[in-house]
PDB file of C-alpha atoms in Angstrom:
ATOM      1  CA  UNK A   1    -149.459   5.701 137.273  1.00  0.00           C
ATOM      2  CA  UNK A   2    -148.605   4.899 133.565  1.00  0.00           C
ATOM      3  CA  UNK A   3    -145.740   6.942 132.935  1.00  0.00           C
ATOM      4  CA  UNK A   4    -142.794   5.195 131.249  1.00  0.00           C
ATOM      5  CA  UNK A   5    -141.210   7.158 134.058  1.00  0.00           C
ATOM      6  CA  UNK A   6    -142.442   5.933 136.755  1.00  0.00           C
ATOM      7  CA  UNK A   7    -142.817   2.761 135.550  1.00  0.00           C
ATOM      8  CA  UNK A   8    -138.826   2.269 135.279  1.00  0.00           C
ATOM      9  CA  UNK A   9    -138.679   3.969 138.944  1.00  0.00           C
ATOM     10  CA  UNK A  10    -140.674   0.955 140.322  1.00  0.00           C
ATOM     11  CA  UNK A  11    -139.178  -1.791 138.270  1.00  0.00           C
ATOM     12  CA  UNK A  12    -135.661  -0.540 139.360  1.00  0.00           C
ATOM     13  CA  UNK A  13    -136.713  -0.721 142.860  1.00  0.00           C
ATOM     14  CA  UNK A  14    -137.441  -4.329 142.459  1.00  0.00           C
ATOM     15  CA  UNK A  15    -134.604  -5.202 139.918  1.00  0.00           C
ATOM     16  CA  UNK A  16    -131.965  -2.561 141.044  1.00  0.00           C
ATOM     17  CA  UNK A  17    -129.248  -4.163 138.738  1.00  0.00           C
ATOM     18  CA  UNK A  18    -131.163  -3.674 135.532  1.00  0.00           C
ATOM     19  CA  UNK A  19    -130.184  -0.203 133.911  1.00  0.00           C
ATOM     20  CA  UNK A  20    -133.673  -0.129 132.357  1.00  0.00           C
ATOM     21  CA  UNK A  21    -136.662  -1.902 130.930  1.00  0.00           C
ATOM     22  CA  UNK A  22    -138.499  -2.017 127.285  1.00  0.00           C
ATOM     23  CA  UNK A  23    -142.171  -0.901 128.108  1.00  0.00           C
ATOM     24  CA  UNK A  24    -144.092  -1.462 125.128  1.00  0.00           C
ATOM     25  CA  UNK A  25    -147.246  -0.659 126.716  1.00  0.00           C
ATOM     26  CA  UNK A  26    -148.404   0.148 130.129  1.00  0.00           C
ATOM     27  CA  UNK A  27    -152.246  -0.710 131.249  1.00  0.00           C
ATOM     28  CA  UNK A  28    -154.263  -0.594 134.662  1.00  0.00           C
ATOM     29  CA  UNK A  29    -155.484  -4.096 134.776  1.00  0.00           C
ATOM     30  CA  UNK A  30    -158.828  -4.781 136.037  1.00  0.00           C
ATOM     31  CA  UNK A  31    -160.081  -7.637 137.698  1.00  0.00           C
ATOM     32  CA  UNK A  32    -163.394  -8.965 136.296  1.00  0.00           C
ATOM     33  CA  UNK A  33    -165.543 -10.769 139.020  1.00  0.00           C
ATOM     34  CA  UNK A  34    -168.384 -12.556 137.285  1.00  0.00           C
ATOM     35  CA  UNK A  35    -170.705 -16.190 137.213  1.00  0.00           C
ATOM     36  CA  UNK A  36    -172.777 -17.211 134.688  1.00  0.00           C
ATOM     37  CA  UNK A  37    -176.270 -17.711 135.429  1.00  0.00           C
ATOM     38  CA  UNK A  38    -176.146 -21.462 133.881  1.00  0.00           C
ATOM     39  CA  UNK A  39    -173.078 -23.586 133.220  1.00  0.00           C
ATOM     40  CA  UNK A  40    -175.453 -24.790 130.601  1.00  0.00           C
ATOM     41  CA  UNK A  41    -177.660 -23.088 127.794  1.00  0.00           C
ATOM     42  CA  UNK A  42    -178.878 -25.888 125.751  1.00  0.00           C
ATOM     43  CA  UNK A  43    -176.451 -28.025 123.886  1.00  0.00           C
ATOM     44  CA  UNK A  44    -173.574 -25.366 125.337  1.00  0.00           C
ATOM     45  CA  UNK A  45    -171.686 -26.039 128.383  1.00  0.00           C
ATOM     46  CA  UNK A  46    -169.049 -23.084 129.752  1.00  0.00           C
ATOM     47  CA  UNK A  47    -166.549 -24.088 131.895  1.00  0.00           C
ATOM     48  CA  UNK A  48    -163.577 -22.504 133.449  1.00  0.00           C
ATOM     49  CA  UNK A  49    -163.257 -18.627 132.446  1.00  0.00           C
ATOM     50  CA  UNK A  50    -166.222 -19.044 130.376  1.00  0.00           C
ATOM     51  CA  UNK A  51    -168.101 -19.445 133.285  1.00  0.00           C
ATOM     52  CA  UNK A  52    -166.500 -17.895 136.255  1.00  0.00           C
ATOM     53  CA  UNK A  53    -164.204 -14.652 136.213  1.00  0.00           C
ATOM     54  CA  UNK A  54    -162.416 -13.793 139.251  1.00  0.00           C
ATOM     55  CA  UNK A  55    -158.900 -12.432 140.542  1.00  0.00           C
ATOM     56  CA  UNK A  56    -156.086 -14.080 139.363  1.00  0.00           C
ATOM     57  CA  UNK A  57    -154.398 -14.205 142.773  1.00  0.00           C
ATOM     58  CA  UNK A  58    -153.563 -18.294 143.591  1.00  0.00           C
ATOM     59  CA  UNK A  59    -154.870 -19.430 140.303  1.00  0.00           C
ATOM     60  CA  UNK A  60    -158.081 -20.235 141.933  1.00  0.00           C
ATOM     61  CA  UNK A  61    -159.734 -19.738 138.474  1.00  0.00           C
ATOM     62  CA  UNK A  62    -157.249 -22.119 136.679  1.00  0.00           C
ATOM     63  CA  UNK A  63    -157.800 -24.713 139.257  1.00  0.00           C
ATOM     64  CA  UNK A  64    -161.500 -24.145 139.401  1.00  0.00           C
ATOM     65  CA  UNK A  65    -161.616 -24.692 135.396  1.00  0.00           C
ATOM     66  CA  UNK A  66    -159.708 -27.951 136.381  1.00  0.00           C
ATOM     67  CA  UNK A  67    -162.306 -28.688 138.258  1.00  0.00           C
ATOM     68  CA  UNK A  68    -165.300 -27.631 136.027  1.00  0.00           C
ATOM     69  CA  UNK A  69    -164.015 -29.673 133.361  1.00  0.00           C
ATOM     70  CA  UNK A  70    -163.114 -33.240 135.732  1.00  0.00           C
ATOM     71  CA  UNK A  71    -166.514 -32.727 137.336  1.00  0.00           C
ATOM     72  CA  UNK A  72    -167.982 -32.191 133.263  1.00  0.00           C
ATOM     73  CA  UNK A  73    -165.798 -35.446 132.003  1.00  0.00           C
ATOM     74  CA  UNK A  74    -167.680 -37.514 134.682  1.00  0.00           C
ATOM     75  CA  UNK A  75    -170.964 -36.315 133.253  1.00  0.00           C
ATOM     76  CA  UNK A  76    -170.449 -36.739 129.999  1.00  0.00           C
ATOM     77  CA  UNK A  77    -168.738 -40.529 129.793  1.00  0.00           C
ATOM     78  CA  UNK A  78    -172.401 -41.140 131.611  1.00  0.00           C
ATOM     79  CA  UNK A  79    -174.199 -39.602 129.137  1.00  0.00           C
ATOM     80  CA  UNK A  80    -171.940 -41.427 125.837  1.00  0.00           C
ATOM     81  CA  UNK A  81    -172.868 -44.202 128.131  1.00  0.00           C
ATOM     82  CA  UNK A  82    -176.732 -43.686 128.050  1.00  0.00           C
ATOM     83  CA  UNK A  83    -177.501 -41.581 130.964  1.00  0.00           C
ATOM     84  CA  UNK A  84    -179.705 -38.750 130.037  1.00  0.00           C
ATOM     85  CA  UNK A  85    -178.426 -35.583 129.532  1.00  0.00           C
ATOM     86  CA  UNK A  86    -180.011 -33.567 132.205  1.00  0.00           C
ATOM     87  CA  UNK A  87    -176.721 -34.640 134.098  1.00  0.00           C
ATOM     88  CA  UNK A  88    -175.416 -31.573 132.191  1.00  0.00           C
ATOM     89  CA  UNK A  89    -178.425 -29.869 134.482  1.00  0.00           C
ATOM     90  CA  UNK A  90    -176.381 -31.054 137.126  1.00  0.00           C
ATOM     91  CA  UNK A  91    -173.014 -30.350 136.095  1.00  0.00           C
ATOM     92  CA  UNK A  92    -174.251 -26.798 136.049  1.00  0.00           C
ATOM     93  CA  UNK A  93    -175.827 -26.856 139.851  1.00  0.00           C
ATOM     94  CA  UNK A  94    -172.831 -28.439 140.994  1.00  0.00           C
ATOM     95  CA  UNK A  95    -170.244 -25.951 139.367  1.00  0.00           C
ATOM     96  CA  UNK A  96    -172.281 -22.516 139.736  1.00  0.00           C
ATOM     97  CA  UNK A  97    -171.925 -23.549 143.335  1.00  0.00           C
ATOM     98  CA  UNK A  98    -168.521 -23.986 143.744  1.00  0.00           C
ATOM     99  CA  UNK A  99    -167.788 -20.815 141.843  1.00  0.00           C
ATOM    100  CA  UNK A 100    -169.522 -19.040 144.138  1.00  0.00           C
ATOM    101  CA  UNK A 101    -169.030 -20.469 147.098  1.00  0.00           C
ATOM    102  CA  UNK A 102    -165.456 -21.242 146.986  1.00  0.00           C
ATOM    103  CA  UNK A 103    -163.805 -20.316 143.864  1.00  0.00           C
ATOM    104  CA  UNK A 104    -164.718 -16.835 144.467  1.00  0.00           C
ATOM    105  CA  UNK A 105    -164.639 -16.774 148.237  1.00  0.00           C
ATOM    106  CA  UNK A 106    -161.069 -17.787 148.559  1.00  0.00           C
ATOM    107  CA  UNK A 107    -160.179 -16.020 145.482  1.00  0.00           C
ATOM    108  CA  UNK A 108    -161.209 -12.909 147.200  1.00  0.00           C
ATOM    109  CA  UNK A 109    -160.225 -14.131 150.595  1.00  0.00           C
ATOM    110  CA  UNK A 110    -156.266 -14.452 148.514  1.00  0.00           C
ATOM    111  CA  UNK A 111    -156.464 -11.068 146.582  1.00  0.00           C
ATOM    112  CA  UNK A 112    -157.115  -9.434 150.388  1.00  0.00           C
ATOM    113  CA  UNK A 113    -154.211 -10.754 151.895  1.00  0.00           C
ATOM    114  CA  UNK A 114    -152.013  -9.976 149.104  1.00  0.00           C
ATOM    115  CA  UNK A 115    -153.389  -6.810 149.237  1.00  0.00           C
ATOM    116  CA  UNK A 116    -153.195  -5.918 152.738  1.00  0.00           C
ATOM    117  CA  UNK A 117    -151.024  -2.899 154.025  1.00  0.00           C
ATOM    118  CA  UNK A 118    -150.926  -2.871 156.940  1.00  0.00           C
ATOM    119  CA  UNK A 119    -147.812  -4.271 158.464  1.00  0.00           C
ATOM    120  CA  UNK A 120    -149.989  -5.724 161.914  1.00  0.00           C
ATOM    121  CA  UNK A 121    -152.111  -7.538 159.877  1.00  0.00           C
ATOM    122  CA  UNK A 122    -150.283  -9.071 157.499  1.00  0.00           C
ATOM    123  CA  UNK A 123    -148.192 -10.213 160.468  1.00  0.00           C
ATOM    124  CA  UNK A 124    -150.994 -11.927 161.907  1.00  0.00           C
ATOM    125  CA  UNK A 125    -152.241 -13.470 159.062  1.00  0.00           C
ATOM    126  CA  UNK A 126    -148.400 -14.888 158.927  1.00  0.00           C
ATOM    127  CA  UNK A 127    -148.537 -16.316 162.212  1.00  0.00           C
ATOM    128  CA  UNK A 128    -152.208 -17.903 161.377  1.00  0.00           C
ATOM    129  CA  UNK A 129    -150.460 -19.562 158.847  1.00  0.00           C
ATOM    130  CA  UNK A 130    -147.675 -20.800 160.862  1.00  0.00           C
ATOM    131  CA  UNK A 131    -150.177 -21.977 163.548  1.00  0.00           C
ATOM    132  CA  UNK A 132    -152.008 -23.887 160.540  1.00  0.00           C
ATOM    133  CA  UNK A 133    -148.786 -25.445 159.637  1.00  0.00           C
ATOM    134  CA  UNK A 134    -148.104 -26.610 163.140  1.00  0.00           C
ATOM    135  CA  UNK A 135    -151.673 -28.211 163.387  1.00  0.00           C
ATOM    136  CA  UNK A 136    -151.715 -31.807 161.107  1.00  0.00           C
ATOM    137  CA  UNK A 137    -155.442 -32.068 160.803  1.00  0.00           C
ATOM    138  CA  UNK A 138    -155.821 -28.184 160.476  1.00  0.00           C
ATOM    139  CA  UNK A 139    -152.927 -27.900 157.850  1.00  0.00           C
ATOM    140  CA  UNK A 140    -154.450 -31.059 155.666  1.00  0.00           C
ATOM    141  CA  UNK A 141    -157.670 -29.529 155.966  1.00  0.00           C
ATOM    142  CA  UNK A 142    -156.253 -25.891 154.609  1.00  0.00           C
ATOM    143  CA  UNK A 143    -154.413 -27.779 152.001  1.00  0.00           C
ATOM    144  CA  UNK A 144    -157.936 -29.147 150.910  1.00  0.00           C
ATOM    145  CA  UNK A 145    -160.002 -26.269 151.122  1.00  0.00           C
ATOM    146  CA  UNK A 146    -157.016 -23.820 149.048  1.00  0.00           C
ATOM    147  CA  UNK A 147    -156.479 -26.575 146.548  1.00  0.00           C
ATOM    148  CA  UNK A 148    -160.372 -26.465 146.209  1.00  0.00           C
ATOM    149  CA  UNK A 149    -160.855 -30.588 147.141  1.00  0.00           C
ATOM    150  CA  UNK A 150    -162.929 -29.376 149.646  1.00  0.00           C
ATOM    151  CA  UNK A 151    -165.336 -27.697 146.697  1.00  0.00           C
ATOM    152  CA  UNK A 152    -165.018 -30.476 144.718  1.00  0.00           C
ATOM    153  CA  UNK A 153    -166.389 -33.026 147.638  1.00  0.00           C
ATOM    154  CA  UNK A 154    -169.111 -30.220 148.669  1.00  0.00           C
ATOM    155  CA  UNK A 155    -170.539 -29.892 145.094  1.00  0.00           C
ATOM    156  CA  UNK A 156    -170.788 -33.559 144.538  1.00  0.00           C
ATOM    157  CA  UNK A 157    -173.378 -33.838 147.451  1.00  0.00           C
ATOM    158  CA  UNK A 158    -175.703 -31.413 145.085  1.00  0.00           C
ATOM    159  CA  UNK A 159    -178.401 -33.244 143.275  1.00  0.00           C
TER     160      UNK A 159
END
């Protein structure tokens, strides 16, 4: 799988007009898949991949981090405005739930699809798409849910 060989093979295959490619070095990536226990550990607050480690397919973890750090922004302008600090308690409730339960799940749910085979099913997960697209509400409300304003909404009902 690492061969410089091989390597050229495949890129040629994608980029036939290229005569041949500069590999400096050739890697199997792995994808990490982790969540802190606690967003916070005393005065230290993780967010983004700090915190939550997951495929890189859809950029669910940038977006997430986006998210980590509005959700953290809120808390601490409270907190510079006298609010007590346990609202980085709940800062870390509200984001260890959205990794989990959405930053992960879809981020999984993505890396799936892309990495499906078999020519059936990626054709019906096409045509769910297209039906989504079709649909105003249901296309709004896939828009929201993929773009993670869904997670954002959910994990500011946690106390």
């Amino acid at each position: 799988a690492l061969d410089k060989r091989n390597i050229q093979k495949q890129l040629l295959r994608i980029v036939p007009e290229k005569k041949s490619f500069d590999i400096q070095s050739a890697v199997i990536y792995k994808i990490h898949k982790r969540i802190v226990k606690s967003f916070r550990q005393g005065k230290i607050i993780l967010a983004g991949d700090s915190a939550h480690l997951n495929s890189p397919s859809g950029g669910f973890g940038m977006n997430g981090g986006i998210h980590d750090a509005f959700n953290l922004c809120d808390k601490l302008i409270k907190i510079f405005n006298g609010s007590n600090d346990n609202l980085l308690d709940l800062y870390s409730r509200q984001r260890k739930y959205a990794a989990i339960s959405d930053i992960q799940e879809t981020s999984d749910q993505n890396y799936k699809k892309h990495r499906e085979k078999d020519h059936k099913k990626r054709l019906e997960a096409l045509k769910e798409l297209q039906k989504i697209v079709e649909n105003k509400d249901e296309h709004l409300k896939y828009l929201r849910k993929t773009s993670l304003i869904t997670s954002l909404e959910n994990a500011s009902k946690i106390d």
